[in-house]
JSON list of C-alpha atoms in Angstrom, two decimals:
[
{"chain": "A", "resi": 1, "resn": "ASP", "atom": "CA", "xyz": [80.24, 163.36, 47.36]},
{"chain": "A", "resi": 2, "resn": "ALA", "atom": "CA", "xyz": [76.90, 165.13, 47.35]},
{"chain": "A", "resi": 3, "resn": "GLY", "atom": "CA", "xyz": [78.18, 167.58, 44.72]},
{"chain": "A", "resi": 4, "resn": "ILE", "atom": "CA", "xyz": [77.86, 165.19, 41.79]},
{"chain": "A", "resi": 5, "resn": "THR", "atom": "CA", "xyz": [74.83, 163.01, 41.26]},
{"chain": "A", "resi": 6, "resn": "GLN", "atom": "CA", "xyz": [73.67, 160.51, 38.67]},
{"chain": "A", "resi": 7, "resn": "SER", "atom": "CA", "xyz": [70.25, 159.24, 37.75]},
{"chain": "A", "resi": 8, "resn": "PRO", "atom": "CA", "xyz": [68.89, 156.71, 37.52]},
{"chain": "A", "resi": 9, "resn": "ARG", "atom": "CA", "xyz": [71.11, 154.56, 39.75]},
{"chain": "A", "resi": 10, "resn": "TYR", "atom": "CA", "xyz": [69.81, 151.38, 38.14]},
{"chain": "A", "resi": 11, "resn": "LYS", "atom": "CA", "xyz": [68.25, 150.89, 34.72]},
{"chain": "A", "resi": 12, "resn": "ILE", "atom": "CA", "xyz": [67.06, 147.86, 32.80]},
{"chain": "A", "resi": 13, "resn": "THR", "atom": "CA", "xyz": [66.18, 148.34, 29.16]},
{"chain": "A", "resi": 14, "resn": "GLU", "atom": "CA", "xyz": [65.80, 146.35, 26.00]},
{"chain": "A", "resi": 15, "resn": "THR", "atom": "CA", "xyz": [67.94, 146.18, 22.89]},
{"chain": "A", "resi": 16, "resn": "GLY", "atom": "CA", "xyz": [67.16, 148.98, 20.47]},
{"chain": "A", "resi": 17, "resn": "ARG", "atom": "CA", "xyz": [65.68, 151.38, 23.00]},
{"chain": "A", "resi": 18, "resn": "GLN", "atom": "CA", "xyz": [67.02, 154.86, 23.62]},
{"chain": "A", "resi": 19, "resn": "VAL", "atom": "CA", "xyz": [68.33, 155.47, 27.11]},
{"chain": "A", "resi": 20, "resn": "THR", "atom": "CA", "xyz": [69.56, 158.69, 28.71]},
{"chain": "A", "resi": 21, "resn": "LEU", "atom": "CA", "xyz": [71.75, 158.74, 31.80]},
{"chain": "A", "resi": 22, "resn": "MET", "atom": "CA", "xyz": [71.84, 162.00, 33.71]},
{"chain": "A", "resi": 23, "resn": "CYS", "atom": "CA", "xyz": [74.73, 163.64, 35.51]},
{"chain": "A", "resi": 24, "resn": "HIS", "atom": "CA", "xyz": [74.53, 166.81, 37.58]},
{"chain": "A", "resi": 25, "resn": "GLN", "atom": "CA", "xyz": [77.25, 168.63, 39.52]},
{"chain": "A", "resi": 26, "resn": "THR", "atom": "CA", "xyz": [76.92, 171.61, 41.83]},
{"chain": "A", "resi": 27, "resn": "TRP", "atom": "CA", "xyz": [80.57, 172.72, 41.96]},
{"chain": "A", "resi": 28, "resn": "SER", "atom": "CA", "xyz": [80.60, 174.58, 38.63]},
{"chain": "A", "resi": 29, "resn": "HIS", "atom": "CA", "xyz": [83.50, 172.40, 37.56]},
{"chain": "A", "resi": 30, "resn": "SER", "atom": "CA", "xyz": [84.57, 173.10, 34.01]},
{"chain": "A", "resi": 31, "resn": "TYR", "atom": "CA", "xyz": [85.34, 169.54, 32.97]},
{"chain": "A", "resi": 32, "resn": "MET", "atom": "CA", "xyz": [82.97, 166.61, 32.97]},
{"chain": "A", "resi": 33, "resn": "PHE", "atom": "CA", "xyz": [83.51, 163.02, 31.88]},
{"chain": "A", "resi": 34, "resn": "TRP", "atom": "CA", "xyz": [81.64, 159.82, 31.19]},
{"chain": "A", "resi": 35, "resn": "TYR", "atom": "CA", "xyz": [83.30, 156.44, 31.82]},
{"chain": "A", "resi": 36, "resn": "ARG", "atom": "CA", "xyz": [82.12, 152.90, 31.57]},
{"chain": "A", "resi": 37, "resn": "GLN", "atom": "CA", "xyz": [83.48, 150.25, 33.90]},
{"chain": "A", "resi": 38, "resn": "ASP", "atom": "CA", "xyz": [83.59, 146.62, 32.89]},
{"chain": "A", "resi": 39, "resn": "LEU", "atom": "CA", "xyz": [85.37, 143.76, 34.59]},
{"chain": "A", "resi": 40, "resn": "GLY", "atom": "CA", "xyz": [88.88, 143.43, 33.23]},
{"chain": "A", "resi": 41, "resn": "HIS", "atom": "CA", "xyz": [88.82, 146.77, 31.44]},
{"chain": "A", "resi": 42, "resn": "GLY", "atom": "CA", "xyz": [88.96, 149.28, 34.26]},
{"chain": "A", "resi": 43, "resn": "LEU", "atom": "CA", "xyz": [87.59, 152.73, 33.51]},
{"chain": "A", "resi": 44, "resn": "ARG", "atom": "CA", "xyz": [87.23, 153.59, 29.85]},
{"chain": "A", "resi": 45, "resn": "LEU", "atom": "CA", "xyz": [86.48, 157.15, 28.76]},
{"chain": "A", "resi": 46, "resn": "ILE", "atom": "CA", "xyz": [83.42, 157.54, 26.52]},
{"chain": "A", "resi": 47, "resn": "TYR", "atom": "CA", "xyz": [83.15, 161.33, 26.13]},
{"chain": "A", "resi": 48, "resn": "TYR", "atom": "CA", "xyz": [84.32, 164.40, 27.94]},
{"chain": "A", "resi": 49, "resn": "SER", "atom": "CA", "xyz": [83.49, 168.09, 27.98]},
{"chain": "A", "resi": 50, "resn": "ALA", "atom": "CA", "xyz": [85.81, 170.99, 28.72]},
{"chain": "A", "resi": 51, "resn": "ALA", "atom": "CA", "xyz": [82.98, 173.53, 29.09]},
{"chain": "A", "resi": 52, "resn": "ALA", "atom": "CA", "xyz": [79.37, 174.12, 28.08]},
{"chain": "A", "resi": 53, "resn": "ASP", "atom": "CA", "xyz": [78.86, 173.40, 24.38]},
{"chain": "A", "resi": 54, "resn": "ILE", "atom": "CA", "xyz": [82.32, 171.79, 24.08]},
{"chain": "A", "resi": 55, "resn": "THR", "atom": "CA", "xyz": [82.48, 168.01, 23.92]},
{"chain": "A", "resi": 56, "resn": "ASP", "atom": "CA", "xyz": [84.98, 165.51, 22.59]},
{"chain": "A", "resi": 57, "resn": "LYS", "atom": "CA", "xyz": [85.30, 161.78, 22.07]},
{"chain": "A", "resi": 58, "resn": "GLY", "atom": "CA", "xyz": [87.15, 159.48, 24.38]},
{"chain": "A", "resi": 59, "resn": "GLU", "atom": "CA", "xyz": [88.35, 155.93, 23.92]},
{"chain": "A", "resi": 60, "resn": "VAL", "atom": "CA", "xyz": [84.97, 154.22, 23.32]},
{"chain": "A", "resi": 61, "resn": "PRO", "atom": "CA", "xyz": [82.44, 156.75, 21.91]},
{"chain": "A", "resi": 62, "resn": "ASP", "atom": "CA", "xyz": [80.60, 154.57, 19.39]},
{"chain": "A", "resi": 63, "resn": "GLY", "atom": "CA", "xyz": [76.89, 154.21, 20.15]},
{"chain": "A", "resi": 64, "resn": "TYR", "atom": "CA", "xyz": [76.83, 157.13, 22.57]},
{"chain": "A", "resi": 65, "resn": "VAL", "atom": "CA", "xyz": [75.82, 160.78, 22.27]},
{"chain": "A", "resi": 66, "resn": "VAL", "atom": "CA", "xyz": [76.42, 163.59, 24.74]},
{"chain": "A", "resi": 67, "resn": "SER", "atom": "CA", "xyz": [75.42, 167.21, 25.11]},
{"chain": "A", "resi": 68, "resn": "ARG", "atom": "CA", "xyz": [76.27, 169.99, 27.52]},
{"chain": "A", "resi": 69, "resn": "SER", "atom": "CA", "xyz": [74.01, 172.99, 27.23]},
{"chain": "A", "resi": 70, "resn": "LYS", "atom": "CA", "xyz": [74.62, 173.96, 30.89]},
{"chain": "A", "resi": 71, "resn": "THR", "atom": "CA", "xyz": [77.81, 173.72, 32.92]},
{"chain": "A", "resi": 72, "resn": "GLU", "atom": "CA", "xyz": [76.18, 171.61, 35.62]},
{"chain": "A", "resi": 73, "resn": "ASN", "atom": "CA", "xyz": [74.59, 168.91, 33.43]},
{"chain": "A", "resi": 74, "resn": "PHE", "atom": "CA", "xyz": [76.17, 166.32, 31.15]},
{"chain": "A", "resi": 75, "resn": "PRO", "atom": "CA", "xyz": [73.67, 163.72, 29.92]},
{"chain": "A", "resi": 76, "resn": "LEU", "atom": "CA", "xyz": [74.77, 160.57, 28.11]},
{"chain": "A", "resi": 77, "resn": "THR", "atom": "CA", "xyz": [72.40, 159.02, 25.58]},
{"chain": "A", "resi": 78, "resn": "LEU", "atom": "CA", "xyz": [72.50, 155.54, 24.14]},
{"chain": "A", "resi": 79, "resn": "GLU", "atom": "CA", "xyz": [70.62, 156.04, 20.91]},
{"chain": "A", "resi": 80, "resn": "SER", "atom": "CA", "xyz": [69.88, 152.35, 20.29]},
{"chain": "A", "resi": 81, "resn": "ALA", "atom": "CA", "xyz": [71.02, 150.24, 23.21]},
{"chain": "A", "resi": 82, "resn": "THR", "atom": "CA", "xyz": [72.91, 147.01, 22.60]},
{"chain": "A", "resi": 83, "resn": "ARG", "atom": "CA", "xyz": [73.77, 144.18, 25.02]},
{"chain": "A", "resi": 84, "resn": "SER", "atom": "CA", "xyz": [77.44, 145.14, 24.82]},
{"chain": "A", "resi": 85, "resn": "GLN", "atom": "CA", "xyz": [76.52, 148.44, 26.48]},
{"chain": "A", "resi": 86, "resn": "THR", "atom": "CA", "xyz": [75.54, 146.64, 29.68]},
{"chain": "A", "resi": 87, "resn": "SER", "atom": "CA", "xyz": [77.94, 148.21, 32.16]},
{"chain": "A", "resi": 88, "resn": "VAL", "atom": "CA", "xyz": [78.36, 150.52, 35.11]},
{"chain": "A", "resi": 89, "resn": "TYR", "atom": "CA", "xyz": [78.58, 154.13, 34.00]},
{"chain": "A", "resi": 90, "resn": "PHE", "atom": "CA", "xyz": [80.39, 156.77, 36.01]},
{"chain": "A", "resi": 91, "resn": "CYS", "atom": "CA", "xyz": [80.19, 160.48, 35.50]},
{"chain": "A", "resi": 92, "resn": "ALA", "atom": "CA", "xyz": [83.04, 162.62, 36.84]},
{"chain": "A", "resi": 93, "resn": "SER", "atom": "CA", "xyz": [84.00, 166.27, 37.04]},
{"chain": "A", "resi": 94, "resn": "SER", "atom": "CA", "xyz": [87.16, 168.24, 37.65]},
{"chain": "A", "resi": 95, "resn": "THR", "atom": "CA", "xyz": [88.16, 171.86, 38.03]},
{"chain": "A", "resi": 96, "resn": "ASN", "atom": "CA", "xyz": [89.92, 173.93, 35.43]},
{"chain": "A", "resi": 97, "resn": "SER", "atom": "CA", "xyz": [92.73, 174.72, 37.83]},
{"chain": "A", "resi": 98, "resn": "GLY", "atom": "CA", "xyz": [94.93, 172.04, 36.35]},
{"chain": "A", "resi": 99, "resn": "LYS", "atom": "CA", "xyz": [95.20, 169.98, 39.54]},
{"chain": "A", "resi": 100, "resn": "GLY", "atom": "CA", "xyz": [93.71, 167.02, 37.74]},
{"chain": "A", "resi": 101, "resn": "GLU", "atom": "CA", "xyz": [91.72, 165.29, 40.51]},
{"chain": "A", "resi": 102, "resn": "GLN", "atom": "CA", "xyz": [88.46, 163.83, 39.26]},
{"chain": "A", "resi": 103, "resn": "PHE", "atom": "CA", "xyz": [85.36, 163.59, 41.43]},
{"chain": "A", "resi": 104, "resn": "PHE", "atom": "CA", "xyz": [83.15, 160.67, 40.53]},
{"chain": "A", "resi": 105, "resn": "GLY", "atom": "CA", "xyz": [79.40, 160.30, 40.78]},
{"chain": "A", "resi": 106, "resn": "PRO", "atom": "CA", "xyz": [77.85, 157.22, 42.43]},
{"chain": "A", "resi": 107, "resn": "GLY", "atom": "CA", "xyz": [77.42, 155.39, 39.13]},
{"chain": "A", "resi": 108, "resn": "THR", "atom": "CA", "xyz": [74.54, 154.00, 37.10]},
{"chain": "A", "resi": 109, "resn": "ARG", "atom": "CA", "xyz": [74.22, 150.26, 36.59]},
{"chain": "A", "resi": 110, "resn": "LEU", "atom": "CA", "xyz": [72.70, 149.69, 33.16]},
{"chain": "A", "resi": 111, "resn": "THR", "atom": "CA", "xyz": [71.46, 146.33, 31.95]},
{"chain": "A", "resi": 112, "resn": "VAL", "atom": "CA", "xyz": [70.44, 145.87, 28.32]},
{"chain": "A", "resi": 113, "resn": "LEU", "atom": "CA", "xyz": [68.37, 142.74, 27.72]},
{"chain": "B", "resi": 1, "resn": "GLY", "atom": "CA", "xyz": [98.11, 158.21, 22.86]},
{"chain": "B", "resi": 2, "resn": "GLU", "atom": "CA", "xyz": [99.04, 157.34, 26.41]},
{"chain": "B", "resi": 3, "resn": "ASN", "atom": "CA", "xyz": [99.08, 153.69, 27.50]},
{"chain": "B", "resi": 4, "resn": "VAL", "atom": "CA", "xyz": [99.08, 152.70, 31.16]},
{"chain": "B", "resi": 5, "resn": "GLU", "atom": "CA", "xyz": [99.87, 149.16, 32.28]},
{"chain": "B", "resi": 6, "resn": "GLN", "atom": "CA", "xyz": [99.06, 148.15, 35.85]},
{"chain": "B", "resi": 7, "resn": "HIS", "atom": "CA", "xyz": [100.25, 145.07, 37.75]},
{"chain": "B", "resi": 8, "resn": "PRO", "atom": "CA", "xyz": [99.29, 142.85, 39.40]},
{"chain": "B", "resi": 9, "resn": "SER", "atom": "CA", "xyz": [95.61, 142.52, 38.57]},
{"chain": "B", "resi": 10, "resn": "THR", "atom": "CA", "xyz": [95.00, 140.79, 41.91]},
{"chain": "B", "resi": 11, "resn": "LEU", "atom": "CA", "xyz": [97.02, 141.04, 45.11]},
{"chain": "B", "resi": 12, "resn": "SER", "atom": "CA", "xyz": [96.33, 139.04, 48.24]},
{"chain": "B", "resi": 13, "resn": "VAL", "atom": "CA", "xyz": [98.14, 139.88, 51.51]},
{"chain": "B", "resi": 14, "resn": "GLN", "atom": "CA", "xyz": [97.84, 139.19, 55.20]},
{"chain": "B", "resi": 15, "resn": "GLU", "atom": "CA", "xyz": [96.82, 141.98, 57.53]},
{"chain": "B", "resi": 16, "resn": "GLY", "atom": "CA", "xyz": [99.90, 143.93, 58.59]},
{"chain": "B", "resi": 17, "resn": "ASP", "atom": "CA", "xyz": [101.88, 143.11, 55.45]},
{"chain": "B", "resi": 18, "resn": "SER", "atom": "CA", "xyz": [102.89, 145.68, 52.86]},
{"chain": "B", "resi": 19, "resn": "ALA", "atom": "CA", "xyz": [101.34, 145.88, 49.40]},
{"chain": "B", "resi": 20, "resn": "VAL", "atom": "CA", "xyz": [102.89, 147.32, 46.25]},
{"chain": "B", "resi": 21, "resn": "ILE", "atom": "CA", "xyz": [101.08, 148.05, 43.00]},
{"chain": "B", "resi": 22, "resn": "LYS", "atom": "CA", "xyz": [103.06, 149.09, 39.94]},
{"chain": "B", "resi": 23, "resn": "CYS", "atom": "CA", "xyz": [102.15, 151.07, 36.84]},
{"chain": "B", "resi": 24, "resn": "THR", "atom": "CA", "xyz": [104.06, 151.97, 33.71]},
{"chain": "B", "resi": 25, "resn": "TYR", "atom": "CA", "xyz": [103.18, 154.67, 31.22]},
{"chain": "B", "resi": 26, "resn": "SER", "atom": "CA", "xyz": [104.25, 155.33, 27.66]},
{"chain": "B", "resi": 27, "resn": "ASP", "atom": "CA", "xyz": [104.04, 159.11, 27.12]},
{"chain": "B", "resi": 28, "resn": "SER", "atom": "CA", "xyz": [107.10, 160.86, 28.54]},
{"chain": "B", "resi": 29, "resn": "ALA", "atom": "CA", "xyz": [105.12, 164.14, 28.57]},
{"chain": "B", "resi": 30, "resn": "SER", "atom": "CA", "xyz": [102.76, 162.81, 31.26]},
{"chain": "B", "resi": 31, "resn": "ASN", "atom": "CA", "xyz": [103.29, 164.70, 34.49]},
{"chain": "B", "resi": 32, "resn": "TYR", "atom": "CA", "xyz": [100.36, 163.96, 36.81]},
{"chain": "B", "resi": 33, "resn": "PHE", "atom": "CA", "xyz": [99.84, 160.52, 38.35]},
{"chain": "B", "resi": 34, "resn": "PRO", "atom": "CA", "xyz": [96.82, 159.96, 40.61]},
{"chain": "B", "resi": 35, "resn": "TRP", "atom": "CA", "xyz": [95.76, 156.82, 42.41]},
{"chain": "B", "resi": 36, "resn": "TYR", "atom": "CA", "xyz": [92.11, 156.05, 43.04]},
{"chain": "B", "resi": 37, "resn": "LYS", "atom": "CA", "xyz": [90.57, 153.57, 45.45]},
{"chain": "B", "resi": 38, "resn": "GLN", "atom": "CA", "xyz": [87.23, 151.96, 44.69]},
{"chain": "B", "resi": 39, "resn": "GLU", "atom": "CA", "xyz": [85.52, 149.96, 47.41]},
{"chain": "B", "resi": 40, "resn": "LEU", "atom": "CA", "xyz": [82.97, 147.36, 46.40]},
{"chain": "B", "resi": 41, "resn": "GLY", "atom": "CA", "xyz": [79.85, 149.01, 44.99]},
{"chain": "B", "resi": 42, "resn": "LYS", "atom": "CA", "xyz": [81.22, 152.50, 45.51]},
{"chain": "B", "resi": 43, "resn": "ARG", "atom": "CA", "xyz": [82.68, 155.22, 43.32]},
{"chain": "B", "resi": 44, "resn": "PRO", "atom": "CA", "xyz": [86.44, 155.67, 42.75]},
{"chain": "B", "resi": 45, "resn": "GLN", "atom": "CA", "xyz": [88.01, 158.24, 45.05]},
{"chain": "B", "resi": 46, "resn": "LEU", "atom": "CA", "xyz": [91.42, 159.86, 44.92]},
{"chain": "B", "resi": 47, "resn": "ILE", "atom": "CA", "xyz": [93.75, 158.67, 47.67]},
{"chain": "B", "resi": 48, "resn": "ILE", "atom": "CA", "xyz": [97.07, 160.15, 46.63]},
{"chain": "B", "resi": 49, "resn": "ASP", "atom": "CA", "xyz": [98.69, 161.76, 43.62]},
{"chain": "B", "resi": 50, "resn": "ILE", "atom": "CA", "xyz": [102.14, 162.81, 42.50]},
{"chain": "B", "resi": 51, "resn": "ARG", "atom": "CA", "xyz": [103.51, 165.23, 39.94]},
{"chain": "B", "resi": 52, "resn": "SER", "atom": "CA", "xyz": [106.57, 164.72, 37.83]},
{"chain": "B", "resi": 53, "resn": "ASN", "atom": "CA", "xyz": [108.68, 167.23, 39.74]},
{"chain": "B", "resi": 54, "resn": "VAL", "atom": "CA", "xyz": [108.51, 165.01, 42.84]},
{"chain": "B", "resi": 55, "resn": "GLY", "atom": "CA", "xyz": [110.01, 161.54, 43.29]},
{"chain": "B", "resi": 56, "resn": "GLU", "atom": "CA", "xyz": [108.02, 160.40, 46.29]},
{"chain": "B", "resi": 57, "resn": "LYS", "atom": "CA", "xyz": [105.00, 161.43, 48.30]},
{"chain": "B", "resi": 58, "resn": "LYS", "atom": "CA", "xyz": [103.66, 159.98, 51.55]},
{"chain": "B", "resi": 59, "resn": "ASP", "atom": "CA", "xyz": [100.37, 160.20, 53.39]},
{"chain": "B", "resi": 60, "resn": "GLN", "atom": "CA", "xyz": [100.30, 158.14, 56.56]},
{"chain": "B", "resi": 61, "resn": "ARG", "atom": "CA", "xyz": [100.37, 154.46, 55.49]},
{"chain": "B", "resi": 62, "resn": "ILE", "atom": "CA", "xyz": [100.34, 155.10, 51.76]},
{"chain": "B", "resi": 63, "resn": "ALA", "atom": "CA", "xyz": [103.11, 156.38, 49.53]},
{"chain": "B", "resi": 64, "resn": "VAL", "atom": "CA", "xyz": [103.67, 156.80, 45.83]},
{"chain": "B", "resi": 65, "resn": "THR", "atom": "CA", "xyz": [107.03, 156.76, 44.06]},
{"chain": "B", "resi": 66, "resn": "LEU", "atom": "CA", "xyz": [107.78, 157.97, 40.56]},
{"chain": "B", "resi": 67, "resn": "ASN", "atom": "CA", "xyz": [110.66, 157.08, 38.27]},
{"chain": "B", "resi": 68, "resn": "LYS", "atom": "CA", "xyz": [110.43, 159.40, 35.26]},
{"chain": "B", "resi": 69, "resn": "THR", "atom": "CA", "xyz": [113.39, 157.85, 33.49]},
{"chain": "B", "resi": 70, "resn": "ALA", "atom": "CA", "xyz": [111.88, 154.39, 33.56]},
{"chain": "B", "resi": 71, "resn": "LYS", "atom": "CA", "xyz": [108.35, 155.77, 33.20]},
{"chain": "B", "resi": 72, "resn": "HIS", "atom": "CA", "xyz": [106.88, 153.87, 36.07]},
{"chain": "B", "resi": 73, "resn": "PHE", "atom": "CA", "xyz": [105.24, 154.72, 39.37]},
{"chain": "B", "resi": 74, "resn": "SER", "atom": "CA", "xyz": [104.13, 152.62, 42.30]},
{"chain": "B", "resi": 75, "resn": "LEU", "atom": "CA", "xyz": [101.68, 152.69, 45.19]},
{"chain": "B", "resi": 76, "resn": "HIS", "atom": "CA", "xyz": [102.94, 151.39, 48.51]},
{"chain": "B", "resi": 77, "resn": "ILE", "atom": "CA", "xyz": [100.61, 150.54, 51.38]},
{"chain": "B", "resi": 78, "resn": "THR", "atom": "CA", "xyz": [102.21, 149.62, 54.68]},
{"chain": "B", "resi": 79, "resn": "GLU", "atom": "CA", "xyz": [100.63, 147.84, 57.66]},
{"chain": "B", "resi": 80, "resn": "THR", "atom": "CA", "xyz": [97.64, 146.80, 55.56]},
{"chain": "B", "resi": 81, "resn": "GLN", "atom": "CA", "xyz": [94.24, 146.55, 57.20]},
{"chain": "B", "resi": 82, "resn": "PRO", "atom": "CA", "xyz": [91.06, 144.77, 56.05]},
{"chain": "B", "resi": 83, "resn": "GLU", "atom": "CA", "xyz": [89.54, 148.15, 55.15]},
{"chain": "B", "resi": 84, "resn": "ASP", "atom": "CA", "xyz": [92.29, 148.56, 52.56]},
{"chain": "B", "resi": 85, "resn": "SER", "atom": "CA", "xyz": [90.59, 145.82, 50.54]},
{"chain": "B", "resi": 86, "resn": "ALA", "atom": "CA", "xyz": [89.41, 147.48, 47.32]},
{"chain": "B", "resi": 87, "resn": "VAL", "atom": "CA", "xyz": [90.26, 147.97, 43.67]},
{"chain": "B", "resi": 88, "resn": "TYR", "atom": "CA", "xyz": [93.05, 150.48, 43.08]},
{"chain": "B", "resi": 89, "resn": "PHE", "atom": "CA", "xyz": [93.47, 152.36, 39.81]},
{"chain": "B", "resi": 90, "resn": "CYS", "atom": "CA", "xyz": [96.50, 154.26, 38.66]},
{"chain": "B", "resi": 91, "resn": "ALA", "atom": "CA", "xyz": [96.30, 156.94, 35.99]},
{"chain": "B", "resi": 92, "resn": "ALA", "atom": "CA", "xyz": [98.57, 159.22, 33.99]},
{"chain": "B", "resi": 93, "resn": "SER", "atom": "CA", "xyz": [97.84, 162.56, 32.39]},
{"chain": "B", "resi": 94, "resn": "LYS", "atom": "CA", "xyz": [99.67, 165.65, 31.22]},
{"chain": "B", "resi": 95, "resn": "ALA", "atom": "CA", "xyz": [99.36, 169.39, 31.31]},
{"chain": "B", "resi": 96, "resn": "GLY", "atom": "CA", "xyz": [98.06, 171.25, 28.36]},
{"chain": "B", "resi": 97, "resn": "GLY", "atom": "CA", "xyz": [94.38, 170.97, 27.69]},
{"chain": "B", "resi": 98, "resn": "SER", "atom": "CA", "xyz": [92.17, 169.08, 30.01]},
{"chain": "B", "resi": 99, "resn": "TYR", "atom": "CA", "xyz": [94.38, 166.84, 32.16]},
{"chain": "B", "resi": 100, "resn": "ILE", "atom": "CA", "xyz": [92.41, 163.86, 30.89]},
{"chain": "B", "resi": 101, "resn": "PRO", "atom": "CA", "xyz": [93.81, 160.80, 32.59]},
{"chain": "B", "resi": 102, "resn": "THR", "atom": "CA", "xyz": [94.40, 157.39, 31.08]},
{"chain": "B", "resi": 103, "resn": "PHE", "atom": "CA", "xyz": [93.62, 154.71, 33.65]},
{"chain": "B", "resi": 104, "resn": "GLY", "atom": "CA", "xyz": [95.23, 151.39, 34.30]},
{"chain": "B", "resi": 105, "resn": "ARG", "atom": "CA", "xyz": [92.97, 148.34, 34.44]},
{"chain": "B", "resi": 106, "resn": "GLY", "atom": "CA", "xyz": [92.96, 148.17, 38.20]},
{"chain": "B", "resi": 107, "resn": "THR", "atom": "CA", "xyz": [94.33, 145.96, 40.98]},
{"chain": "B", "resi": 108, "resn": "SER", "atom": "CA", "xyz": [92.05, 144.09, 43.31]},
{"chain": "B", "resi": 109, "resn": "LEU", "atom": "CA", "xyz": [93.72, 144.15, 46.74]},
{"chain": "B", "resi": 110, "resn": "ILE", "atom": "CA", "xyz": [92.48, 141.62, 49.28]},
{"chain": "B", "resi": 111, "resn": "VAL", "atom": "CA", "xyz": [93.68, 141.94, 52.86]},
{"chain": "B", "resi": 112, "resn": "HIS", "atom": "CA", "xyz": [93.08, 138.82, 54.93]},
{"chain": "B", "resi": 113, "resn": "PRO", "atom": "CA", "xyz": [92.51, 139.33, 58.67]}
]
């Protein structure tokens, strides 16, 4: 869906470097989410945000930082990347209507060497 | 918190056969159960969902059933086609707050022509 985008789509970095993954949505959805997807683990929630300036931890938050100063943007930062953070990262958004459907971005494939 | 178990992890069928994927959940307060389909290299997309006040929902060749007493729900795909080959994720969430879903680990469905 063109309404939610992620950048970069692919990223290779080295252990210890800081990396920021960007997520932008044009629907003005209240909720935004970051997931990581690894083989055998499905989709695991890292952080989510219910509105601008409101964020909360998910299942696997360690090593990640998020912010949400504007409704449309939800960047995810790896402060000091580790090899275990090699993964595919999906951003998602949903409305505040309570329907529950999540709309996923195209994903970012991150490799930490 | 909520725990969602999904089985099988891999399902191989012949074109035209039916496929069934099953999920169980632990939190009896969960009341929204979406299913997402993720084709290779693509983002997850919602294909069908069901709420706890409904026992079954159909959309053409796919259907979802819900047994609240047993706390399990299933995805049924009839007359499978090669384009049904994908990873399918179930999820469970509940009203109150942000409808944050807990995902199962996924089922890789392979439809052989």
